[in-house]
Coordinates of C-alpha atoms and ligand atoms in Angstrom, one line a residue:
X1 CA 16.8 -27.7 1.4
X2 CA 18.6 -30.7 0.1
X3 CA 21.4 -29.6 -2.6
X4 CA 20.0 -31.8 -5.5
X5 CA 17.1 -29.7 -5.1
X6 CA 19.1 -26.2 -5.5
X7 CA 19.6 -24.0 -8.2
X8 CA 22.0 -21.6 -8.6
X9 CA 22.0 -18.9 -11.8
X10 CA 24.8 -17.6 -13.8
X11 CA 25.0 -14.8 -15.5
X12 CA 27.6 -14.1 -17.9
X13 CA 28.5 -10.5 -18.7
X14 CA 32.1 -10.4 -20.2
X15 CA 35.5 -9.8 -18.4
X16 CA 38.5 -11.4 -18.3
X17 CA 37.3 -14.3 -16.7
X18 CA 36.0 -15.4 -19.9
X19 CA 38.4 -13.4 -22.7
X20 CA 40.9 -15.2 -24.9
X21 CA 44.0 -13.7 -27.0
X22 CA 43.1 -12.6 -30.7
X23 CA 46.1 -13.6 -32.0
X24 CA 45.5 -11.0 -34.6
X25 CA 45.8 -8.2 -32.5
X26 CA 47.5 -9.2 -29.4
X27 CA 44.9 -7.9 -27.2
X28 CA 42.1 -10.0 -24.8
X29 CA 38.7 -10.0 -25.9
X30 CA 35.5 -11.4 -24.6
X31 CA 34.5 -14.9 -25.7
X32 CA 31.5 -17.3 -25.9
X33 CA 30.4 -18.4 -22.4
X34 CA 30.4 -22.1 -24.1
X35 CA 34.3 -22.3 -23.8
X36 CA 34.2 -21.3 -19.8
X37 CA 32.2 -24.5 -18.8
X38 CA 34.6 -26.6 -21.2
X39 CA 37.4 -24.8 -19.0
X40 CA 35.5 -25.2 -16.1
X41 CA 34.2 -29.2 -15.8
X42 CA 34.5 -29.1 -12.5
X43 CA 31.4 -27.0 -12.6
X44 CA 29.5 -30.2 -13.8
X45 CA 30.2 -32.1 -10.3
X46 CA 28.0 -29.8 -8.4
X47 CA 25.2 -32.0 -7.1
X48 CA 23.1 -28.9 -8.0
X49 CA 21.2 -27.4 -11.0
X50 CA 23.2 -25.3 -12.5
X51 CA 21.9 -22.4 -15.4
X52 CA 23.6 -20.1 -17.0
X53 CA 22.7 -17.0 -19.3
X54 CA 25.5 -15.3 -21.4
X55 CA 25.0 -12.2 -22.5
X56 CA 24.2 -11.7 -26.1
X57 CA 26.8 -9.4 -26.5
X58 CA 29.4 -9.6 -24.1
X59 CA 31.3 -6.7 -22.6
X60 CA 35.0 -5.9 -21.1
X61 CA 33.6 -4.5 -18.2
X62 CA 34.9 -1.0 -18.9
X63 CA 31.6 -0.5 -21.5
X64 CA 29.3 -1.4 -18.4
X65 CA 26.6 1.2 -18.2
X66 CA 23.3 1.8 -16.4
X67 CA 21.4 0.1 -18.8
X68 CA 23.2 -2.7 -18.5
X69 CA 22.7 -2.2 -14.9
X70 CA 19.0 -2.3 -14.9
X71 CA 18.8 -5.5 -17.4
X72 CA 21.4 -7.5 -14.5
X73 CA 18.1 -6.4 -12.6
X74 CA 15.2 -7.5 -14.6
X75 CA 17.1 -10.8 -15.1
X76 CA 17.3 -11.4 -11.5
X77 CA 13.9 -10.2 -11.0
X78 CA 12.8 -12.7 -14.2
X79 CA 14.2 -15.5 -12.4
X80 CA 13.9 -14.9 -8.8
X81 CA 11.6 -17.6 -7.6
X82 CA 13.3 -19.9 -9.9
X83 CA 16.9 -20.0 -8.8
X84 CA 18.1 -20.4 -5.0
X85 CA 21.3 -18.3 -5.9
X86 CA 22.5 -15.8 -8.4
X87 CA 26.4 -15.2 -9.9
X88 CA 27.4 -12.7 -11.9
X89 CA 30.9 -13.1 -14.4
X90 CA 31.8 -9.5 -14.7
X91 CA 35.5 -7.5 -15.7
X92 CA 37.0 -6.7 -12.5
X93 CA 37.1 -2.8 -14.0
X94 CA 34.4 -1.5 -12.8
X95 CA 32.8 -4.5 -10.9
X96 CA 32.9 -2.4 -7.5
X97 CA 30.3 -0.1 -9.6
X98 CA 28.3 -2.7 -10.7
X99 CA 27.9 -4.7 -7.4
X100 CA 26.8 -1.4 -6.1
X101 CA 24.4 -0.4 -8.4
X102 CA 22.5 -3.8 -8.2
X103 CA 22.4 -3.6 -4.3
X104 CA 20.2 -0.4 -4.7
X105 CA 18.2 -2.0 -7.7
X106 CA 17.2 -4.7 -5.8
X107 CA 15.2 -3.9 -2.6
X108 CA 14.7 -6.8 0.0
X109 CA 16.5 -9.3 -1.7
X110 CA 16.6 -12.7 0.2
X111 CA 18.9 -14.8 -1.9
X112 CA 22.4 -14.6 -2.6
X113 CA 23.9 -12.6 -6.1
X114 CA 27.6 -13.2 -6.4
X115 CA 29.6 -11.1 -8.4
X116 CA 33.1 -12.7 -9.7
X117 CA 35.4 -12.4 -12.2
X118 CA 39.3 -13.1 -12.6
X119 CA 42.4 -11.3 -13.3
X120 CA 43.6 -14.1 -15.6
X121 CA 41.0 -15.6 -18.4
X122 CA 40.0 -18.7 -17.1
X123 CA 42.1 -20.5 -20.0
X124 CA 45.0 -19.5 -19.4
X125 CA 47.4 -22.4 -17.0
X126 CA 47.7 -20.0 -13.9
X127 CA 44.7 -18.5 -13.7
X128 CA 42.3 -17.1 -11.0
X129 CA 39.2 -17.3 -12.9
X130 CA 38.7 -21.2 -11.8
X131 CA 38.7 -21.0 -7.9
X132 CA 37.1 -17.3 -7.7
X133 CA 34.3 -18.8 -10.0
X134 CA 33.5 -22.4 -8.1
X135 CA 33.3 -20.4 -4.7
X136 CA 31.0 -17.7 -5.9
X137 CA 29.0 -20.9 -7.0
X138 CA 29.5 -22.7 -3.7
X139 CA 28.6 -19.4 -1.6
X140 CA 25.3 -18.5 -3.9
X141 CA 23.8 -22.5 -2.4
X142 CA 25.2 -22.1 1.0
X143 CA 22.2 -22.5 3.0
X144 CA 22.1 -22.6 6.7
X145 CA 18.8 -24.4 8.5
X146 CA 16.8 -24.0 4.9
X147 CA 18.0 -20.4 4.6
X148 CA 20.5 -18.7 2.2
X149 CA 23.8 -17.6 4.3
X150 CA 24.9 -14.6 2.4
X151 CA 21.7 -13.2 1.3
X152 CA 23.7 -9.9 -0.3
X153 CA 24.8 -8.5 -3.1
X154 CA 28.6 -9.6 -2.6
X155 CA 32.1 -10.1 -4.4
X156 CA 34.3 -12.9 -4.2
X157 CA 37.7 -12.8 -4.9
X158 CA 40.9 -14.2 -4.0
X159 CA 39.4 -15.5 -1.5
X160 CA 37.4 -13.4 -0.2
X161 CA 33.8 -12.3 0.0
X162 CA 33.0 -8.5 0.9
X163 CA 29.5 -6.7 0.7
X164 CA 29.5 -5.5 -2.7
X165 CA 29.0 -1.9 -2.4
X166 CA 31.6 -1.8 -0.2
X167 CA 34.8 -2.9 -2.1
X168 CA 37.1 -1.0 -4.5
X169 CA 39.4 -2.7 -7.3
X170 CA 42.5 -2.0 -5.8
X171 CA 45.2 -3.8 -7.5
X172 CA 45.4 -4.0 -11.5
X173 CA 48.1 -6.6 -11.3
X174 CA 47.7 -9.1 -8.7
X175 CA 45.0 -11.6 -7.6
X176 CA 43.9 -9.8 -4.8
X177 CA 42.6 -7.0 -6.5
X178 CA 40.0 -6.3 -4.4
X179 CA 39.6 -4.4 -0.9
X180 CA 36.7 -3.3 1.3
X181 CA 38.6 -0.9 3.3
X182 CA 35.7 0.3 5.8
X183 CA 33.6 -2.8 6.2
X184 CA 34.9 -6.9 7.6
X185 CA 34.5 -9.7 4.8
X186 CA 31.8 -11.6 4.9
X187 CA 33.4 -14.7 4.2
X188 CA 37.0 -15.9 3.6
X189 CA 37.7 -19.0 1.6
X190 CA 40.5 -21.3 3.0
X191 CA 40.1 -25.1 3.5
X192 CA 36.5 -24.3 4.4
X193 CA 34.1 -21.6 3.5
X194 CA 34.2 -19.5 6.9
X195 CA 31.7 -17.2 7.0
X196 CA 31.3 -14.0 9.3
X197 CA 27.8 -14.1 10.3
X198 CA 27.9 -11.0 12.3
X199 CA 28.5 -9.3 9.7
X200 CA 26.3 -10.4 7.2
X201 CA 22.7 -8.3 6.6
X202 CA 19.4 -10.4 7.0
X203 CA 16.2 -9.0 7.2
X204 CA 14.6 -8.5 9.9
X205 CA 11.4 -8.7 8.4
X206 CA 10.9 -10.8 5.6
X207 CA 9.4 -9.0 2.5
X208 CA 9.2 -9.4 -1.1
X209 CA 12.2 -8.3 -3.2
X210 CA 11.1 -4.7 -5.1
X211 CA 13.1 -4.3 -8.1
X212 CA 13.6 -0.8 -9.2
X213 CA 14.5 0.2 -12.7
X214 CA 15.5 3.6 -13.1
X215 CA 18.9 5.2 -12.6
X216 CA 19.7 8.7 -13.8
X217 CA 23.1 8.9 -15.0
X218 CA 23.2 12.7 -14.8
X219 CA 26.3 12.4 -12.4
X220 CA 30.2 13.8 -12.0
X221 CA 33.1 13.3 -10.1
X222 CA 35.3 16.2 -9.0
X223 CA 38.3 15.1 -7.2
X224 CA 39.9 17.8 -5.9
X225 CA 44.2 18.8 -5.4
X226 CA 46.3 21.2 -4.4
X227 CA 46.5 23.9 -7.5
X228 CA 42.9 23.3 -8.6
X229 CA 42.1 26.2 -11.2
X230 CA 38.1 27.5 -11.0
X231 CA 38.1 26.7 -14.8
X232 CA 38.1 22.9 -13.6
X233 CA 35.7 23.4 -11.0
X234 CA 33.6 25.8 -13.6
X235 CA 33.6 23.1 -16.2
X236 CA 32.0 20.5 -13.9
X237 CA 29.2 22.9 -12.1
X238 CA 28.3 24.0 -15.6
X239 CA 27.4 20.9 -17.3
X240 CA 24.1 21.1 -18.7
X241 CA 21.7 18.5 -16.5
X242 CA 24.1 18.1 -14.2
X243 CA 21.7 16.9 -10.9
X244 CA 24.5 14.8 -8.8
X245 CA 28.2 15.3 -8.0
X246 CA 30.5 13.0 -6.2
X247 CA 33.5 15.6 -4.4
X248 CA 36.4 13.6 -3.9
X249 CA 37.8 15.8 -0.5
X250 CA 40.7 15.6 1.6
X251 CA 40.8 13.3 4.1
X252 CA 37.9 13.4 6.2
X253 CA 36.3 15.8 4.3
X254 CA 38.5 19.0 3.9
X255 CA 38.8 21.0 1.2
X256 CA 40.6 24.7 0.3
X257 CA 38.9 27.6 1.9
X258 CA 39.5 29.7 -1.0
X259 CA 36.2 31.9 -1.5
X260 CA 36.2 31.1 -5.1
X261 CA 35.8 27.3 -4.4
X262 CA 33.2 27.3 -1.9
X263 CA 31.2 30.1 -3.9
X264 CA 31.0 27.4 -7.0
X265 CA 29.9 24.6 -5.1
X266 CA 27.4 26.2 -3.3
X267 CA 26.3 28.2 -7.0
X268 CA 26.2 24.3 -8.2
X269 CA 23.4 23.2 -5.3
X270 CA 21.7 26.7 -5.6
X271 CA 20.7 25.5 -9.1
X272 CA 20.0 22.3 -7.6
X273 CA 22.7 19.9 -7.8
X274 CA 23.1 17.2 -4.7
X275 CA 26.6 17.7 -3.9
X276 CA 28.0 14.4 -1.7
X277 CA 31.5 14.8 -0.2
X278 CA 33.6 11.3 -0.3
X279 CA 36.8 11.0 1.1
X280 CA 39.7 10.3 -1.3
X281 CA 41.6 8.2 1.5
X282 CA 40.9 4.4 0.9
X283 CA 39.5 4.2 4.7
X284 CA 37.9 6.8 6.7
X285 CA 35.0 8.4 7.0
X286 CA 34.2 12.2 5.8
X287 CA 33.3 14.1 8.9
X288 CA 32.3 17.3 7.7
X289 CA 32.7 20.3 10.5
X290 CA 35.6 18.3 12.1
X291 CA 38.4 20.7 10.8
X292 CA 37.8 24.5 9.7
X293 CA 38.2 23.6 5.8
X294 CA 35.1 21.0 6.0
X295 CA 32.5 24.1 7.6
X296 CA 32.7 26.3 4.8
X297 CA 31.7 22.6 2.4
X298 CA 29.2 22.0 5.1
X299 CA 27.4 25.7 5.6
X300 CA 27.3 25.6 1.3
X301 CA 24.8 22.8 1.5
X302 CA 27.0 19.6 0.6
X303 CA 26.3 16.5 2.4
X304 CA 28.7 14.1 4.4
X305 CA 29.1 10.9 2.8
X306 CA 30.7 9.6 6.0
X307 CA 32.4 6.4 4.6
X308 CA 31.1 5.4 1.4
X309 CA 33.0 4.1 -1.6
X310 CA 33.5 6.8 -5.0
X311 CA 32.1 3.8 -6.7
X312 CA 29.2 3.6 -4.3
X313 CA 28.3 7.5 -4.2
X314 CA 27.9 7.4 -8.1
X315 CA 25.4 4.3 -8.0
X316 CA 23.7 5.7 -4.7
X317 CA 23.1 8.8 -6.8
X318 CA 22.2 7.8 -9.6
X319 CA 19.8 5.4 -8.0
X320 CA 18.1 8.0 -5.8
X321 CA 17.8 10.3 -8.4
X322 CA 16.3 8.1 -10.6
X323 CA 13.6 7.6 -8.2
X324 CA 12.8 11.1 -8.4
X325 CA 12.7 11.7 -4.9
X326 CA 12.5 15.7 -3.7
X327 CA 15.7 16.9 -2.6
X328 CA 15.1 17.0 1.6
X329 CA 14.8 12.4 0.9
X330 CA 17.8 12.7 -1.2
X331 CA 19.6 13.9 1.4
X332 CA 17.7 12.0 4.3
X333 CA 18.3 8.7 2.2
X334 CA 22.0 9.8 2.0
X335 CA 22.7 10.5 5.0
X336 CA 21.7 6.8 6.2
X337 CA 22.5 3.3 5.3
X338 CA 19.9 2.1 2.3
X339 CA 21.9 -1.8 1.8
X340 CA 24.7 -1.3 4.2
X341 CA 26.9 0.9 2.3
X342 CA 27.7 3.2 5.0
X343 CA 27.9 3.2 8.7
X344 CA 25.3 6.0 9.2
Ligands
LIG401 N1 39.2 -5.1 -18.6 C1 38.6 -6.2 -17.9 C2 37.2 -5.9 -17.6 O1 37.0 -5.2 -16.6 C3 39.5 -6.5 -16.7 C4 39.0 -7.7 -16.0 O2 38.0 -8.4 -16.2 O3 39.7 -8.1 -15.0 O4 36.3 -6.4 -18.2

């Protein structure tokens, strides 16, 4: 494919990539997508097409919800066949969320969608915004013999490109604020684009991208300390229409034996809540059965969520369980890798 005849999509959902000061108040808030290609001219010396969409109301990233989720969706199902590569301009926040919800949403997807964003608005003299924004560009038409070369849901920043629902912001303050702890990169950005082939998912079979559009957002999180009153734990079985919980355990998996504890969990799946176990380390894998203080979690019902991301658990969830799958292929499609979020 010659690059005149590409096209790449951008969608613009808020962030800081594309915020300004309000003088008034001091504080960044989103602006119109018009000011980021006047930032950006550089953009314009692409010898591709480039389109973008802005959101009609843009968002700081921590107001991201589901629904959003499912529009980012239809919009790349809208213009699938149209554009040869997809990025997304989202708030850093909660972008680790995002990427992972849209890797479930959209089912063999052949063409790159490159989430981006910046630490700095893209305004400002030192900021981030510019280079994290013209690679995602670059990597969403990097084609190798006719074909897409990172044909993933994926984040670029700082230089790097990981699989989406594998990173984790991990930095609020410098540019490297992303990490994918239990999974290579996919690319890194120096002098050249280098890209790590091996690691990248293609299909083996090519088949048409299925776009889903249900999530159920009935989901919690319940990290768990030392000191942990049942009142806590009560609170979080109890909620009404409760169907998934994330439990944030002890390193790879463990959690106190107390009889109180593993009574409540296992009183939260007997009224049939899915009950995943995440480890709260950054890398690892839960292994439950490993240690005595991971049985008790394991003979209660809950399932291992071997190395998956917080961030990915609560999109994985939500995703399955908007599918309404019965409760043996929730915990089947758990168990294994769906888009390469865990090593199953
Ligand atoms: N609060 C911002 C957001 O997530 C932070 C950022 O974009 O970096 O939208």
């Amino acid at each position: 494919m010659s690059q005149e005849s590409t096209s790449i999509l951008i969608i613009y959902t808020g962030g800081t990539i594309g915020m300004v000061n309000d003088p008034k108040t001091g504080s960044l808030a989103p602006f119109d997508f018009g000011h980021m290609r006047k930032q950006v001219p550089e953009v314009n010396n692409f010898a591709f097409n480039i389109e973008t969409i802005t959101f009609k109301k843009v968002v700081d990233s921590s107001n991201i919800t589901p629904e959003i989720w499912i529009h980012l969706a239809e919009l790349i199902e809208k213009n699938y066949h149209k554009y040869d590569g997809f990025v997304i301009l989202h708030g850093t926040d909660t972008m680790a969320y995002s990427a992972a919800a849209l890797s479930f949403l959209l089912e063999n997807l052949g063409k790159p969608v490159v989430f981006t964003g910046s630490q700095l608005p893209i305004g400002t003299l030192r900021t981030d915004g510019k280079e994290n924004f013209i690679s995602a560009i670059e990597i969403a038409a990097a084609t190798k013999d006719g074909q897409p070369i990172v044909p993933e849901v994926s984040v670029f920043f700082e230089n790097m490109l990981y699989r989406g629902n594998r990173t984790t912001k991990h930095n609020a303050d410098y540019f490297d604020a992303f990490r994918s702890y239990n999974y290579p990169e996919l690319a890194k950005a120096g002098i050249d684009i280098s890209y790590n082939y091996s690691a990248i998912c293609y299909p083996v079979i090519k088949k048409d991208i299925k776009v889903y559009n249900k999530l159920d957002p009935n989901v919690a999180i319940l990290q768990i300390f030392p000191g942990i009153q049942p009142s806590v734990v009560d609170a979080i079985v109890n909620i009404k229409g409760l169907k998934g919980l994330v439990l944030e355990t002890y390193g790879s998996g463990n959690a106190p034996t107390l009889d109180w504890f593993t009574e409540k969990i296992k009183y939260a799946i007997d009224r049939g809540v899915v009950v995943l176990s995440v480890t709260q380390c950054n890398a690892g894998s839960v292994n439950m059965g490993k240690y005595a203080t991971s049985l008790g979690l394991l003979n209660a019902g809950v399932i291992n969520g071997k190395n998956i991301t917080t961030e990915t658990a609560v999109a994985k969830l939500m995703f399955l369980l908007g599918q309404k799958y019965n409760k043996e292929q929730i915990k089947e499609y758990l168990l294994k890798s769906l888009r390469g979020e865990i090593n199953a």
